PDB file of C-alpha atoms and ligand atoms in Angstrom:
ATOM      1  CA  MET A   1      90.576  74.944  89.421  1.00 49.00           C
ATOM      2  CA  ALA A   2      89.299  77.088  86.570  1.00 49.00           C
ATOM      3  CA  ALA A   3      87.181  79.998  87.704  1.00 48.00           C
ATOM      4  CA  SER A   4      84.336  78.882  85.458  1.00 45.00           C
ATOM      5  CA  SER A   5      84.096  75.432  87.023  1.00 54.00           C
ATOM      6  CA  SER A   6      84.317  76.439  90.696  1.00 80.00           C
ATOM      7  CA  LYS A   7      81.265  77.359  92.705  1.00 97.00           C
ATOM      8  CA  SER A   8      80.549  81.054  92.829  1.00 98.00           C
ATOM      9  CA  VAL A   9      78.019  83.417  94.354  1.00 98.00           C
ATOM     10  CA  LEU A  10      77.674  87.191  94.160  1.00 99.00           C
ATOM     11  CA  PHE A  11      75.405  88.935  96.660  1.00 99.00           C
ATOM     12  CA  VAL A  12      73.866  92.178  95.404  1.00 99.00           C
ATOM     13  CA  CYS A  13      71.925  95.091  96.902  1.00 99.00           C
ATOM     14  CA  LEU A  14      71.450  98.784  96.095  1.00 98.00           C
ATOM     15  CA  GLY A  15      74.609 100.266  97.635  1.00 98.00           C
ATOM     16  CA  ASN A  16      76.798  97.267  98.637  1.00 98.00           C
ATOM     17  CA  ILE A  17      77.355  98.698 102.122  1.00 98.00           C
ATOM     18  CA  CYS A  18      74.527  97.127 104.205  1.00 98.00           C
ATOM     19  CA  ARG A  19      72.739  93.969 103.082  1.00 98.00           C
ATOM     20  CA  SER A  20      75.043  92.401 100.500  1.00 99.00           C
ATOM     21  CA  PRO A  21      78.352  92.669 102.408  1.00 98.00           C
ATOM     22  CA  ILE A  22      76.575  91.104 105.415  1.00 98.00           C
ATOM     23  CA  ALA A  23      75.269  88.269 103.231  1.00 98.00           C
ATOM     24  CA  GLU A  24      78.761  87.787 101.797  1.00 98.00           C
ATOM     25  CA  ALA A  25      80.371  87.740 105.267  1.00 98.00           C
ATOM     26  CA  VAL A  26      77.806  85.326 106.728  1.00 98.00           C
ATOM     27  CA  PHE A  27      78.030  83.000 103.710  1.00 98.00           C
ATOM     28  CA  ARG A  28      81.849  83.013 103.921  1.00 98.00           C
ATOM     29  CA  LYS A  29      81.652  82.193 107.637  1.00 98.00           C
ATOM     30  CA  MET A  30      79.253  79.302 106.993  1.00 98.00           C
ATOM     31  CA  ALA A  31      81.446  77.956 104.174  1.00 98.00           C
ATOM     32  CA  THR A  32      84.529  78.311 106.386  1.00 98.00           C
ATOM     33  CA  ASP A  33      82.860  76.494 109.274  1.00 98.00           C
ATOM     34  CA  ALA A  34      81.758  73.754 106.863  1.00 98.00           C
ATOM     35  CA  GLY A  35      85.349  73.435 105.536  1.00 98.00           C
ATOM     36  CA  VAL A  36      84.402  74.219 101.928  1.00 98.00           C
ATOM     37  CA  VAL A  37      85.363  77.895 101.632  1.00 98.00           C
ATOM     38  CA  ASP A  38      88.214  77.083  99.213  1.00 97.00           C
ATOM     39  CA  LYS A  39      85.697  75.610  96.780  1.00 97.00           C
ATOM     40  CA  TRP A  40      83.817  78.909  96.500  1.00 98.00           C
ATOM     41  CA  ARG A  41      84.254  82.327  95.003  1.00 98.00           C
ATOM     42  CA  ILE A  42      82.222  84.663  97.209  1.00 98.00           C
ATOM     43  CA  ASP A  43      81.756  88.397  96.603  1.00 98.00           C
ATOM     44  CA  SER A  44      79.206  91.201  96.762  1.00 99.00           C
ATOM     45  CA  ALA A  45      78.357  94.245  94.651  1.00 99.00           C
ATOM     46  CA  ALA A  46      75.895  97.101  94.162  1.00 99.00           C
ATOM     47  CA  THR A  47      73.337  97.856  91.485  1.00 99.00           C
ATOM     48  CA  SER A  48      74.085 101.585  91.994  1.00 98.00           C
ATOM     49  CA  THR A  49      77.177 103.786  92.035  1.00 98.00           C
ATOM     50  CA  TYR A  50      76.149 105.512  95.325  1.00 98.00           C
ATOM     51  CA  GLU A  51      78.802 104.047  97.649  1.00 98.00           C
ATOM     52  CA  ILE A  52      81.601 102.852  95.364  1.00 98.00           C
ATOM     53  CA  GLY A  53      84.890 102.653  97.308  1.00 98.00           C
ATOM     54  CA  ASN A  54      83.252 102.835 100.722  1.00 98.00           C
ATOM     55  CA  PRO A  55      83.482 100.326 103.589  1.00 98.00           C
ATOM     56  CA  PRO A  56      80.376  98.588 105.024  1.00 98.00           C
ATOM     57  CA  ASP A  57      77.908 100.695 107.046  1.00 98.00           C
ATOM     58  CA  HIS A  58      78.954 101.082 110.705  1.00 97.00           C
ATOM     59  CA  ARG A  59      75.685  99.550 111.941  1.00 96.00           C
ATOM     60  CA  GLY A  60      76.269  96.358 109.979  1.00 97.00           C
ATOM     61  CA  LEU A  61      79.908  96.258 111.081  1.00 98.00           C
ATOM     62  CA  ALA A  62      78.820  96.532 114.727  1.00 97.00           C
ATOM     63  CA  CYS A  63      76.254  93.769 114.231  1.00 97.00           C
ATOM     64  CA  MET A  64      78.804  91.436 112.619  1.00 98.00           C
ATOM     65  CA  LYS A  65      81.259  92.146 115.458  1.00 98.00           C
ATOM     66  CA  ARG A  66      78.642  91.169 118.034  1.00 98.00           C
ATOM     67  CA  HIS A  67      78.192  87.872 116.192  1.00 97.00           C
ATOM     68  CA  ASP A  68      81.924  87.276 115.596  1.00 98.00           C
ATOM     69  CA  VAL A  69      81.539  87.296 111.829  1.00 98.00           C
ATOM     70  CA  PRO A  70      84.533  88.897 110.066  1.00 98.00           C
ATOM     71  CA  MET A  71      83.470  91.446 107.440  1.00 98.00           C
ATOM     72  CA  ARG A  72      85.706  93.599 105.275  1.00 97.00           C
ATOM     73  CA  HIS A  73      84.692  94.852 101.899  1.00 98.00           C
ATOM     74  CA  VAL A  74      85.010  97.816  99.582  1.00 98.00           C
ATOM     75  CA  ALA A  75      81.783  98.663  97.762  1.00 99.00           C
ATOM     76  CA  ARG A  76      81.790  98.154  94.010  1.00 99.00           C
ATOM     77  CA  GLN A  77      79.165  98.136  91.276  1.00 98.00           C
ATOM     78  CA  VAL A  78      78.185  94.978  89.372  1.00 98.00           C
ATOM     79  CA  THR A  79      79.999  94.591  86.050  1.00 98.00           C
ATOM     80  CA  ASN A  80      79.095  92.853  82.788  1.00 98.00           C
ATOM     81  CA  ASP A  81      81.727  90.215  83.641  1.00 97.00           C
ATOM     82  CA  ASP A  82      79.861  89.361  86.852  1.00 98.00           C
ATOM     83  CA  PHE A  83      76.995  87.987  84.769  1.00 98.00           C
ATOM     84  CA  MET A  84      79.398  85.608  82.984  1.00 97.00           C
ATOM     85  CA  ASN A  85      81.698  84.747  85.887  1.00 97.00           C
ATOM     86  CA  PHE A  86      79.251  83.967  88.693  1.00 98.00           C
ATOM     87  CA  GLU A  87      76.952  80.945  88.886  1.00 98.00           C
ATOM     88  CA  PHE A  88      74.558  82.674  91.254  1.00 98.00           C
ATOM     89  CA  ILE A  89      73.678  86.317  91.725  1.00 98.00           C
ATOM     90  CA  LEU A  90      71.531  86.591  94.848  1.00 99.00           C
ATOM     91  CA  CYS A  91      69.773  89.891  95.500  1.00 99.00           C
ATOM     92  CA  MET A  92      67.595  91.362  98.214  1.00 98.00           C
ATOM     93  CA  ASP A  93      64.429  92.920  96.788  1.00 98.00           C
ATOM     94  CA  GLU A  94      62.366  93.303  93.622  1.00 98.00           C
ATOM     95  CA  SER A  95      64.075  96.571  92.740  1.00 98.00           C
ATOM     96  CA  ASN A  96      67.495  94.851  92.796  1.00 98.00           C
ATOM     97  CA  MET A  97      65.955  92.054  90.732  1.00 98.00           C
ATOM     98  CA  SER A  98      64.647  94.320  87.979  1.00 98.00           C
ATOM     99  CA  ASP A  99      67.894  96.336  87.875  1.00 98.00           C
ATOM    100  CA  LEU A 100      69.905  93.102  87.565  1.00 98.00           C
ATOM    101  CA  LYS A 101      67.641  91.588  84.904  1.00 98.00           C
ATOM    102  CA  ARG A 102      67.979  94.751  82.830  1.00 98.00           C
ATOM    103  CA  LYS A 103      71.776  94.820  83.210  1.00 98.00           C
ATOM    104  CA  GLY A 104      72.016  91.071  82.528  1.00 97.00           C
ATOM    105  CA  ASN A 105      69.993  91.352  79.331  1.00 96.00           C
ATOM    106  CA  ALA A 106      72.677  93.628  77.906  1.00 93.00           C
ATOM    107  CA  VAL A 107      75.290  90.888  78.415  1.00 95.00           C
ATOM    108  CA  LYS A 108      75.970  88.158  75.867  1.00 92.00           C
ATOM    109  CA  ASN A 109      76.713  84.696  77.298  1.00 90.00           C
ATOM    110  CA  GLN A 110      75.096  85.376  80.650  1.00 94.00           C
ATOM    111  CA  ARG A 111      75.704  82.424  82.977  1.00 94.00           C
ATOM    112  CA  ALA A 112      74.429  83.775  86.280  1.00 97.00           C
ATOM    113  CA  LYS A 113      71.154  82.600  87.727  1.00 98.00           C
ATOM    114  CA  ILE A 114      69.610  85.717  89.288  1.00 98.00           C
ATOM    115  CA  GLU A 115      67.497  84.963  92.353  1.00 98.00           C
ATOM    116  CA  LEU A 116      66.195  86.551  95.534  1.00 98.00           C
ATOM    117  CA  LEU A 117      68.341  85.463  98.494  1.00 98.00           C
ATOM    118  CA  GLY A 118      65.055  85.167 100.412  1.00 98.00           C
ATOM    119  CA  THR A 119      64.008  82.152  98.323  1.00 98.00           C
ATOM    120  CA  TYR A 120      66.621  80.192 100.308  1.00 98.00           C
ATOM    121  CA  ASP A 121      65.083  81.256 103.633  1.00 97.00           C
ATOM    122  CA  PRO A 122      63.367  78.203 105.199  1.00 96.00           C
ATOM    123  CA  GLN A 123      60.846  80.676 106.668  1.00 95.00           C
ATOM    124  CA  LYS A 124      60.412  82.196 103.198  1.00 90.00           C
ATOM    125  CA  GLN A 125      60.910  85.802 104.174  1.00 96.00           C
ATOM    126  CA  LEU A 126      61.292  86.644 100.499  1.00 98.00           C
ATOM    127  CA  ILE A 127      62.197  90.336 100.586  1.00 98.00           C
ATOM    128  CA  ILE A 128      65.168  91.702 102.542  1.00 98.00           C
ATOM    129  CA  LYS A 129      64.343  95.407 102.797  1.00 98.00           C
ATOM    130  CA  ASP A 130      66.743  98.328 102.425  1.00 98.00           C
ATOM    131  CA  PRO A 131      67.708  99.289 106.020  1.00 96.00           C
ATOM    132  CA  TYR A 132      69.516 102.503 105.032  1.00 96.00           C
ATOM    133  CA  TYR A 133      67.003 104.845 106.664  1.00 94.00           C
ATOM    134  CA  ASP A 134      66.071 102.470 109.488  1.00 89.00           C
ATOM    135  CA  ASP A 135      67.027 103.274 113.023  1.00 79.00           C
ATOM    136  CA  THR A 136      64.244 101.751 115.070  1.00 65.00           C
ATOM    137  CA  PRO A 137      64.506  98.979 117.691  1.00 61.00           C
ATOM    138  CA  HIS A 138      62.966  96.634 115.131  1.00 56.00           C
ATOM    139  CA  SER A 139      65.474  97.277 112.371  1.00 59.00           C
ATOM    140  CA  LEU A 140      68.127  94.884 111.133  1.00 60.00           C
ATOM    141  CA  PHE A 141      70.744  97.149 112.695  1.00 64.00           C
ATOM    142  CA  SER A 142      69.078  97.562 116.070  1.00 60.00           C
ATOM    143  CA  SER A 143      71.621  98.575 118.673  1.00 54.00           C
ATOM    144  CA  ALA A 144      69.261  97.381 121.419  1.00 53.00           C
ATOM    145  CA  GLY A 145      71.094  94.692 123.334  1.00 48.00           C
ATOM    146  CA  LYS A 146      74.495  96.143 122.528  1.00 49.00           C
ATOM    147  CA  ARG A 147      75.315  96.964 126.147  1.00 42.00           C
TER     148      ARG A 147
HETATM  149  C1  6LJ B   1      71.359 109.738  93.516  1.00 50.59           C
HETATM  150  C2  6LJ B   1      70.133 109.757  94.389  1.00 50.59           C
HETATM  151  C3  6LJ B   1      70.304 108.880  95.596  1.00 50.59           C
HETATM  152  C4  6LJ B   1      67.308 104.429  99.925  1.00 50.59           C
HETATM  153  C5  6LJ B   1      71.510 104.387 100.090  1.00 50.59           C
HETATM  154  C6  6LJ B   1      68.779 104.447  99.978  1.00 50.59           C
HETATM  155  C7  6LJ B   1      69.477 105.635  99.867  1.00 50.59           C
HETATM  156  C8  6LJ B   1      70.727 103.214 100.203  1.00 50.59           C
HETATM  157  C9  6LJ B   1      70.849 105.611  99.935  1.00 50.59           C
HETATM  158  C10 6LJ B   1      71.344 101.975 100.362  1.00 50.59           C
HETATM  159  C11 6LJ B   1      72.697 101.889 100.425  1.00 50.59           C
HETATM  160  C12 6LJ B   1      72.572 110.081  94.317  1.00 50.59           C
HETATM  161  C13 6LJ B   1      72.724 109.185  95.511  1.00 50.59           C
HETATM  162  C14 6LJ B   1      67.292 105.691  97.827  1.00 50.59           C
HETATM  163  C15 6LJ B   1      73.471 103.036 100.309  1.00 50.59           C
HETATM  164  C16 6LJ B   1      72.886 104.253 100.147  1.00 50.59           C
HETATM  165  C17 6LJ B   1      71.060 108.077  99.927  1.00 50.59           C
HETATM  166  C18 6LJ B   1      70.630 108.570  98.554  1.00 50.59           C
HETATM  167  C19 6LJ B   1      71.722 108.405  97.543  1.00 50.59           C
HETATM  168  C20 6LJ B   1      66.615 105.013  98.865  1.00 50.59           C
HETATM  169  C21 6LJ B   1      65.219 104.977  98.836  1.00 50.59           C
HETATM  170  C22 6LJ B   1      64.524 104.329  99.862  1.00 50.59           C
HETATM  171  C23 6LJ B   1      65.217 103.741 100.906  1.00 50.59           C
HETATM  172  C24 6LJ B   1      66.600 103.811 100.937  1.00 50.59           C
HETATM  173  N1  6LJ B   1      67.840 106.238  97.004  1.00 50.59           N
HETATM  174  N2  6LJ B   1      71.612 106.776  99.876  1.00 50.59           N
HETATM  175  N3  6LJ B   1      71.523 109.249  96.360  1.00 50.59           N
HETATM  176  N4  6LJ B   1      69.386 103.268 100.156  1.00 50.59           N
END
């Protein structure tokens, strides 16, 4: 199947080590469980250069392990081609959104529909906040309940 006709989604956050690799891993698991993973191109990327080449954050890796969701990824930045090659670019917060809109405007033949991942949340939790500096029992990466 030609890349342009298959279904494709790119998850994007600031550094591509916390939120977007988790979204990618969970989406891939759901597609796998639904038997449609071969129909999809699924990837994630960063708006920034901060963590290029790095693996996912250890807190997210631990969380995915607890939930039996495989996650392996190497952080990369979004490219001009991403805006032509992906159907959907799903990001986490308004800062990601404005960065992506600005980058996308510099690309001719943009195909991607840029949206907040939170718009697909049935409970409409629209913004998925940057957890980088979080280490409280209420954070996404809470280690409470680990033992
Ligand atoms: C340029 C200045 C910033 C963050 C993150 C924050 C900070 C991150 C990070 C998310 C994923 C040189 C690089 C910010 C990966 C790394 C530390 C600063 C990096 C920021 C502001 C509020 C909340 C979180 N910036 N790395 N340096 N998020």
